Amino acid sequence: MPRPLMKIVTRVIGFLIFLCLFVGVAGSVFAVSTGWAYELFPGLPEPPSLQTGGGLPGEAAADTEENEPRFGLPQTLLPGESVPLRNEVNIRPLAAEIPTPQQVSVEPPIIATNVFLAVIMALIFGSCITILDDMLAEEQGRIQAWLRAYRVDQLLPKIADFATWSANRAIQQGCLTLPIVVVILAVYGILFAFLEEGTSIFTRQGALLAVTMAFSVGIVSFAGDIVRRVLGRLWKARSSFNLYPFSLLIALLTVGVSRVFALTPGIAFGVPGGADVEIPAEKRERREVTLAMWTVAAILFVGIAGWVISGLTLSFIDAPIEERVAQAIGGIVSGVQNTSLLLWMVALETAFFTALPLAYGSGRVIFKWNKFVWILLFVPIAFAFNHVLLNPQSGFLDSFLNGNVRMMWAVLLALAGLTGGLWFYFNVIDDILQEWVGLK
């Protein structure tokens, strides 16, 4: 058999194996998610019903309405003349979807499920990005020819300039810094407030939620910015703060996806700004990796601090307090608890999406530098994201009934399918067209 033909046959066999695996996984996810698997195979174990009531995971769920938040304050009243502070504390429905440290599940099936999902995320994202990078490097000339043929090559630079455009000129002038920052953070706060169903920013509670979300986004964004500026000073490198209005489109998209697909608590991602550090070419790789790692670490530090505060506040909630004092401080405790939980949500989601090996992200820099180090960083963050936000109380089978997990599988399968299709085209169809048909 001629060598070119042998190469194509081998690639076709490899692709068919991938296709069988892909169809099998996608079909299994679809069958279990829709319940068809239990109709086709009645002997399969039925997944346990999800707990949708308040209280700690693992406790018996009370009879509650279907849309009641999954997590909340403990419901046990303490005896005595004093009242528990809980009576005066109002937790927002959005914040009630986020478990405090005491409420995180320690059940082995749930932990194992979320570890498995984190590993699957790392494998699929890592493998697909590696394949796409190699394919882009090998087929760069072919892709550029396509772009020129369809006259897209002139449009792409404009799109890239728009995506990376920053409001640095106004920032550097100084006088517009504070107003621009306040306006952009306010827009982020308003957008993310709509993650809570039924929110109206024209009400007192809705406006307060928007302010809380704006505060959380600002703290998370500027935490990474401060670290980058400190490192820039240590290296005696020039740094400048830039705002990225294009990120607002990402924030709008994440909120829209969250509402359309009923994700809980939803996706709050979008980096309003950051510090750019000028790095000499000979030190670029090492210092960019350092900046990326410290940026992710700063975001996580801020989020974990908020999460710890939420746990301490929850421990204080049921303390017996004289009724007048409880009424006086109830609003303050409510604000602290809501803010700390929402800060943890924004920080954890920002850390997760920042750690993905996508373009312009810290995860991309670490991934290109050392894939093993990226796995060590990404898997724990992905597990925390899964265990706290994505799938906080479901084992493996019943996780397929969770809209968050179904959405995750859809994204992963779409990425794997797109990567596999592009690989098949460039490595099989394109070779056949060029070598056998004569098309260039």
Coordinates of C-alpha atoms in Angstrom, one line a residue:
M1 CA 0.0 0.0 0.0
P2 CA 1.4 3.4 -0.9
R3 CA 2.6 5.5 2.0
P4 CA 0.2 8.5 1.5
L5 CA -2.7 6.0 1.3
M6 CA -1.6 4.2 4.4
K7 CA -1.4 7.6 6.3
I8 CA -4.9 8.5 5.3
V9 CA -6.3 5.1 6.1
T10 CA -4.7 5.2 9.6
R11 CA -6.2 8.7 10.2
V12 CA -9.6 7.6 9.1
I13 CA -9.5 4.6 11.4
G14 CA -8.4 6.9 14.3
F15 CA -11.2 9.3 13.5
L16 CA -13.8 6.5 13.4
I17 CA -12.7 5.4 16.8
F18 CA -13.1 9.0 18.1
L19 CA -16.4 9.3 16.4
C20 CA -17.8 6.1 18.0
L21 CA -16.6 7.3 21.4
F22 CA -18.0 10.8 20.9
V23 CA -21.4 9.5 19.7
G24 CA -21.5 7.0 22.6
V25 CA -20.8 9.6 25.2
A26 CA -23.1 12.2 23.7
G27 CA -25.9 9.6 23.3
S28 CA -25.5 8.4 26.9
V29 CA -25.6 12.0 28.3
F30 CA -28.7 12.7 26.2
A31 CA -30.4 9.5 27.1
V32 CA -29.8 9.8 30.9
S33 CA -30.6 13.6 30.9
T34 CA -34.0 13.1 29.1
G35 CA -34.9 9.9 31.0
W36 CA -34.9 7.7 27.9
A37 CA -32.2 5.5 29.4
Y38 CA -34.6 4.4 32.1
E39 CA -37.4 3.7 29.6
L40 CA -35.1 1.6 27.4
F41 CA -33.5 -0.2 30.3
P42 CA -36.0 -0.4 33.2
G43 CA -33.4 -2.3 35.3
L44 CA -31.1 0.8 35.6
P45 CA -31.1 2.3 39.2
E46 CA -33.3 5.3 39.4
P47 CA -31.4 8.5 40.4
P48 CA -32.4 9.9 43.8
S49 CA -34.5 13.0 43.8
L50 CA -32.6 16.2 44.1
Q51 CA -32.8 18.1 47.4
T52 CA -34.3 21.5 46.7
G53 CA -35.2 22.7 50.2
G54 CA -33.1 24.9 52.4
G55 CA -30.7 23.7 55.1
L56 CA -27.5 21.8 55.0
P57 CA -26.8 19.2 52.4
G58 CA -27.5 15.8 53.7
E59 CA -30.4 16.8 55.9
A60 CA -34.0 15.8 55.1
A61 CA -35.5 18.3 52.8
A62 CA -38.6 20.1 54.1
D63 CA -41.8 20.4 52.0
T64 CA -40.9 23.4 50.0
E65 CA -41.9 25.0 46.7
E66 CA -40.0 23.8 43.6
N67 CA -38.2 27.0 43.0
E68 CA -37.1 27.7 46.6
P69 CA -33.3 28.3 46.9
R70 CA -31.2 25.2 47.6
F71 CA -29.3 26.6 50.5
G72 CA -30.3 29.0 53.3
L73 CA -30.0 29.7 56.9
P74 CA -30.5 26.9 59.5
Q75 CA -34.2 26.5 60.4
T76 CA -33.8 25.3 64.0
L77 CA -34.9 27.7 66.6
L78 CA -33.2 27.9 70.0
P79 CA -35.2 27.9 73.1
G80 CA -35.2 30.8 75.4
E81 CA -36.5 34.3 75.8
S82 CA -34.0 35.9 73.4
V83 CA -34.7 35.5 69.7
P84 CA -32.2 34.1 67.2
L85 CA -30.7 36.8 64.9
R86 CA -31.8 34.7 62.0
N87 CA -35.3 36.1 62.3
E88 CA -34.0 39.5 61.2
V89 CA -31.6 38.4 58.5
N90 CA -32.7 38.5 54.9
I91 CA -30.7 36.4 52.4
R92 CA -31.1 37.2 48.8
P93 CA -32.4 34.3 46.6
L94 CA -29.2 34.6 44.5
A95 CA -26.9 34.4 47.5
A96 CA -29.1 31.5 49.0
E97 CA -28.0 29.4 46.0
I98 CA -24.4 29.5 47.2
P99 CA -23.4 27.2 50.1
T100 CA -21.3 28.5 53.0
P101 CA -18.4 26.3 54.2
Q102 CA -20.6 24.5 56.7
Q103 CA -23.1 23.7 53.9
V104 CA -20.7 22.1 51.4
S105 CA -21.5 18.5 50.9
V106 CA -19.0 15.9 52.3
E107 CA -20.8 12.9 50.8
P108 CA -18.3 10.7 48.9
P109 CA -20.5 10.2 45.8
I110 CA -20.9 13.9 45.3
I111 CA -17.2 14.6 45.9
A112 CA -16.2 11.8 43.5
T113 CA -18.6 13.1 40.8
N114 CA -17.2 16.6 40.9
V115 CA -13.6 15.4 40.9
F116 CA -14.5 13.3 37.8
L117 CA -16.1 16.3 36.1
A118 CA -13.1 18.5 36.9
V119 CA -10.7 15.9 35.4
I120 CA -12.9 15.5 32.3
M121 CA -12.9 19.3 31.9
A122 CA -9.1 19.4 32.1
L123 CA -8.7 16.6 29.6
I124 CA -11.1 17.9 27.0
F125 CA -10.0 21.6 27.2
G126 CA -6.3 20.6 27.3
S127 CA -6.6 18.1 24.5
C128 CA -8.7 20.3 22.2
I129 CA -6.6 23.4 22.7
T130 CA -3.5 21.5 22.0
I131 CA -4.9 20.0 18.8
L132 CA -6.3 23.3 17.6
D133 CA -2.9 25.0 18.3
D134 CA -1.0 22.4 16.3
M135 CA -3.6 22.5 13.5
L136 CA -3.4 26.3 13.3
A137 CA 0.4 26.2 13.1
E138 CA 0.5 23.5 10.4
E139 CA -2.4 24.9 8.3
Q140 CA -1.7 28.6 8.8
G141 CA -1.0 29.1 5.1
R142 CA -4.1 27.3 4.0
I143 CA -6.3 29.2 6.5
Q144 CA -4.9 32.5 5.4
A145 CA -5.6 31.6 1.8
W146 CA -9.2 30.9 2.7
L147 CA -9.5 34.2 4.5
R148 CA -8.1 36.1 1.5
A149 CA -10.4 34.3 -0.8
Y150 CA -13.5 35.4 1.2
R151 CA -12.0 38.8 2.0
V152 CA -12.2 38.1 5.7
D153 CA -8.5 38.8 6.3
Q154 CA -9.1 42.5 6.2
L155 CA -12.0 42.2 8.7
L156 CA -10.2 40.1 11.3
P157 CA -7.6 42.8 12.4
K158 CA -10.5 45.2 13.0
I159 CA -12.3 42.6 15.1
A160 CA -9.1 42.0 17.0
D161 CA -8.5 45.7 17.6
F162 CA -12.1 46.1 18.8
A163 CA -11.8 43.1 21.2
T164 CA -8.5 44.3 22.7
W165 CA -9.4 48.0 22.7
S166 CA -9.0 49.6 26.1
A167 CA -9.9 53.0 27.5
N168 CA -6.3 53.6 28.5
R169 CA -6.1 57.1 26.9
A170 CA -8.8 58.5 29.2
I171 CA -7.4 56.6 32.2
Q172 CA -3.9 58.0 31.6
Q173 CA -5.3 61.6 31.5
G174 CA -6.3 61.1 35.2
C175 CA -9.3 63.3 35.4
L176 CA -11.7 60.7 33.9
T177 CA -10.3 57.7 35.9
L178 CA -12.8 57.6 38.7
P179 CA -16.0 58.4 36.7
I180 CA -15.2 55.8 34.1
V181 CA -14.4 53.1 36.7
V182 CA -17.6 53.9 38.6
V183 CA -19.8 53.8 35.5
I184 CA -18.3 50.6 34.2
L185 CA -18.6 48.8 37.6
A186 CA -22.2 50.1 37.9
V187 CA -23.1 48.6 34.5
Y188 CA -21.5 45.3 35.6
G189 CA -23.5 45.4 38.8
I190 CA -26.8 46.0 36.9
L191 CA -26.1 43.2 34.4
F192 CA -25.2 40.6 37.1
A193 CA -28.1 41.6 39.3
F194 CA -30.4 40.1 36.6
L195 CA -29.0 36.7 37.4
E196 CA -31.6 36.7 40.2
E197 CA -35.0 35.8 38.7
G198 CA -37.5 38.6 39.0
T199 CA -35.0 41.3 39.9
S200 CA -35.9 44.9 39.2
I201 CA -33.1 47.4 39.7
F202 CA -35.8 50.1 40.1
T203 CA -36.7 48.7 43.5
R204 CA -34.7 49.2 46.7
Q205 CA -33.7 45.5 47.0
G206 CA -32.8 45.3 43.3
A207 CA -30.7 48.4 43.4
L208 CA -28.9 47.1 46.5
L209 CA -28.2 43.8 44.7
A210 CA -26.7 45.7 41.8
V211 CA -24.5 47.7 44.2
T212 CA -23.4 44.5 45.9
M213 CA -22.6 42.8 42.5
A214 CA -20.7 45.9 41.4
F215 CA -18.7 45.9 44.6
S216 CA -17.9 42.2 44.2
V217 CA -16.7 42.6 40.6
G218 CA -14.6 45.6 41.6
I219 CA -12.9 43.8 44.4
V220 CA -12.1 40.8 42.3
S221 CA -10.9 42.7 39.4
F222 CA -8.7 45.1 41.3
A223 CA -7.2 42.3 43.4
G224 CA -5.5 40.9 40.4
D225 CA -4.6 44.5 39.2
I226 CA -2.9 45.3 42.5
V227 CA -0.8 42.1 42.4
R228 CA 0.3 42.9 38.9
R229 CA 1.2 46.4 39.8
V230 CA 3.2 45.3 42.8
L231 CA 5.1 42.8 40.7
G232 CA 5.8 45.5 38.1
R233 CA 7.3 47.7 40.8
L234 CA 9.5 44.9 42.1
W235 CA 10.8 44.3 38.6
K236 CA 11.1 48.1 38.0
A237 CA 8.9 47.8 35.0
R238 CA 6.4 50.3 33.7
S239 CA 2.7 49.4 34.2
S240 CA -0.5 51.0 33.2
F241 CA -4.1 50.4 34.2
N242 CA -6.6 49.8 31.3
L243 CA -10.3 49.3 31.2
Y244 CA -11.7 46.8 28.7
P245 CA -15.2 47.8 27.6
F246 CA -15.4 44.8 25.3
S247 CA -15.6 42.6 28.4
L248 CA -19.1 44.1 28.9
L249 CA -20.2 42.1 25.9
I250 CA -18.9 38.9 27.5
A251 CA -20.7 39.8 30.7
L252 CA -23.9 40.4 28.8
L253 CA -23.5 37.1 27.0
T254 CA -22.9 35.1 30.2
V255 CA -26.0 36.6 31.9
G256 CA -28.1 35.9 28.8
V257 CA -27.0 32.3 28.7
S258 CA -27.7 31.9 32.4
R259 CA -31.2 33.2 32.1
V260 CA -32.1 31.4 28.9
F261 CA -30.9 28.0 30.2
A262 CA -32.0 28.7 33.9
L263 CA -28.5 28.2 35.3
T264 CA -28.1 28.6 39.0
P265 CA -26.7 30.7 40.5
G266 CA -25.6 31.7 37.0
I267 CA -22.4 32.9 35.3
A268 CA -21.0 36.2 36.5
F269 CA -17.8 36.7 34.4
G270 CA -16.3 39.7 32.9
V271 CA -13.1 41.5 33.8
P272 CA -13.6 45.3 33.6
G273 CA -10.0 46.2 33.7
G274 CA -6.4 45.3 34.6
A275 CA -2.8 46.4 34.8
D276 CA -0.6 45.8 31.8
V277 CA 3.1 45.4 32.7
E278 CA 5.8 46.1 30.1
I279 CA 8.2 43.1 30.1
P280 CA 11.5 42.8 28.2
A281 CA 11.4 40.2 25.5
E282 CA 14.2 38.1 27.0
K283 CA 12.2 37.8 30.3
R284 CA 8.7 37.7 28.8
E285 CA 7.8 34.0 29.3
R286 CA 8.9 33.6 32.9
R287 CA 7.5 36.9 34.0
E288 CA 4.2 36.4 32.2
V289 CA 3.8 33.0 33.9
T290 CA 4.5 34.7 37.3
L291 CA 1.9 37.4 36.6
A292 CA -0.6 34.8 35.6
M293 CA -0.2 32.6 38.7
W294 CA -0.2 35.5 41.1
T295 CA -3.3 37.0 39.4
V296 CA -5.3 33.8 39.8
A297 CA -4.0 33.4 43.4
A298 CA -5.1 37.0 44.3
I299 CA -8.6 36.4 42.9
L300 CA -8.9 33.1 44.8
F301 CA -7.6 34.8 48.0
V302 CA -10.3 37.5 47.9
G303 CA -13.0 34.9 47.2
I304 CA -11.9 32.5 49.9
A305 CA -11.8 35.5 52.4
G306 CA -15.4 36.3 51.5
W307 CA -16.4 32.6 51.9
V308 CA -14.8 32.4 55.3
I309 CA -16.7 35.5 56.4
S310 CA -20.0 33.9 55.2
G311 CA -19.2 30.8 57.3
L312 CA -18.4 32.9 60.4
T313 CA -21.6 34.9 59.9
L314 CA -23.7 31.8 59.6
S315 CA -22.2 30.5 62.8
F316 CA -23.3 33.7 64.5
I317 CA -26.8 33.7 63.0
D318 CA -28.6 31.5 65.5
A319 CA -27.0 33.1 68.6
P320 CA -29.7 34.2 71.0
I321 CA -29.8 38.0 71.1
E322 CA -32.1 40.5 72.7
E323 CA -34.9 41.3 70.3
R324 CA -34.2 45.0 70.0
V325 CA -30.5 44.4 69.3
A326 CA -31.4 41.8 66.7
Q327 CA -33.6 44.2 64.9
A328 CA -30.9 46.9 65.0
I329 CA -28.1 44.8 63.5
G330 CA -30.2 42.4 61.3
G331 CA -29.8 44.6 58.2
I332 CA -26.0 44.9 58.7
V333 CA -25.6 41.1 59.1
S334 CA -27.8 40.6 56.0
G335 CA -25.6 42.9 54.0
V336 CA -22.4 41.1 55.2
Q337 CA -23.7 37.7 54.4
N338 CA -25.1 38.5 51.0
T339 CA -21.9 40.4 50.0
S340 CA -19.5 37.7 51.2
L341 CA -21.4 35.0 49.4
L342 CA -21.7 36.9 46.1
L343 CA -18.0 37.9 46.4
W344 CA -17.1 34.2 46.7
M345 CA -19.3 33.4 43.7
V346 CA -17.8 36.1 41.4
A347 CA -14.2 35.3 42.5
L348 CA -14.6 31.5 42.0
E349 CA -16.2 31.9 38.6
T350 CA -13.6 34.5 37.5
A351 CA -10.8 32.2 38.7
F352 CA -12.3 29.3 36.8
F353 CA -12.8 31.1 33.5
T354 CA -9.4 32.9 33.8
A355 CA -7.7 29.5 34.3
L356 CA -9.2 28.1 31.1
P357 CA -6.5 27.8 28.4
L358 CA -8.2 30.3 26.1
A359 CA -6.8 33.3 24.3
Y360 CA -5.9 36.4 26.4
G361 CA -6.3 34.6 29.7
S362 CA -3.9 33.7 32.5
G363 CA -4.6 30.0 32.0
R364 CA -3.4 30.3 28.4
V365 CA 0.0 31.6 29.5
I366 CA 0.4 28.8 32.0
F367 CA -0.8 26.2 29.6
K368 CA 1.7 27.2 26.9
W369 CA 4.5 27.2 29.5
N370 CA 3.9 23.9 31.2
K371 CA 0.8 21.7 30.7
F372 CA 1.4 19.7 33.8
V373 CA 1.5 22.8 36.0
W374 CA -1.7 24.0 34.3
I375 CA -3.4 20.7 35.2
L376 CA -2.3 21.0 38.8
L377 CA -3.8 24.5 38.9
F378 CA -6.9 24.0 36.9
V379 CA -8.3 20.7 38.4
P380 CA -8.6 22.0 42.0
I381 CA -10.2 25.3 40.8
A382 CA -12.6 23.3 38.5
F383 CA -13.5 21.0 41.4
A384 CA -14.3 23.9 43.6
F385 CA -16.4 25.5 40.8
N386 CA -18.2 22.2 40.4
H387 CA -18.7 21.4 44.1
V388 CA -19.8 24.8 45.2
L389 CA -21.7 26.3 42.2
L390 CA -22.2 23.8 39.4
N391 CA -23.2 20.6 41.2
P392 CA -23.3 21.1 44.9
Q393 CA -25.6 18.2 45.9
S394 CA -25.8 15.6 43.2
G395 CA -24.2 12.2 42.7
F396 CA -23.2 11.0 39.2
L397 CA -26.5 9.7 37.9
D398 CA -28.7 12.5 39.3
S399 CA -26.2 15.1 38.2
F400 CA -27.6 14.6 34.7
L401 CA -30.9 16.0 35.9
N402 CA -29.1 19.2 36.9
G403 CA -29.4 22.0 34.3
N404 CA -25.9 23.3 35.2
V405 CA -24.3 19.9 34.5
R406 CA -26.2 19.3 31.3
M407 CA -25.0 22.7 30.1
M408 CA -21.4 21.8 31.0
W409 CA -21.6 18.5 29.0
A410 CA -23.1 20.3 26.0
V411 CA -20.2 22.8 26.0
L412 CA -17.6 20.1 26.4
L413 CA -19.1 17.9 23.7
A414 CA -19.5 20.8 21.3
L415 CA -15.8 21.7 21.7
A416 CA -14.8 18.1 21.3
G417 CA -17.0 17.7 18.2
L418 CA -15.8 20.9 16.6
T419 CA -12.1 20.0 17.2
G420 CA -12.6 16.4 15.8
G421 CA -14.4 17.8 12.7
L422 CA -11.7 20.3 12.0
W423 CA -9.0 17.7 12.5
F424 CA -10.7 15.3 10.1
Y425 CA -11.1 17.9 7.5
F426 CA -7.5 19.1 7.5
N427 CA -5.8 15.7 8.0
V428 CA -8.1 13.6 5.7
I429 CA -10.4 15.5 3.4
D430 CA -7.9 18.2 2.7
D431 CA -5.1 15.7 1.9
I432 CA -7.4 13.8 -0.4
L433 CA -8.4 17.0 -2.2
Q434 CA -4.8 18.1 -2.6
E435 CA -3.1 14.8 -3.4
W436 CA -5.7 12.9 -5.4
V437 CA -8.1 15.5 -6.8
G438 CA -5.4 18.1 -7.4
L439 CA -7.2 21.0 -5.6
K440 CA -5.0 23.4 -3.8

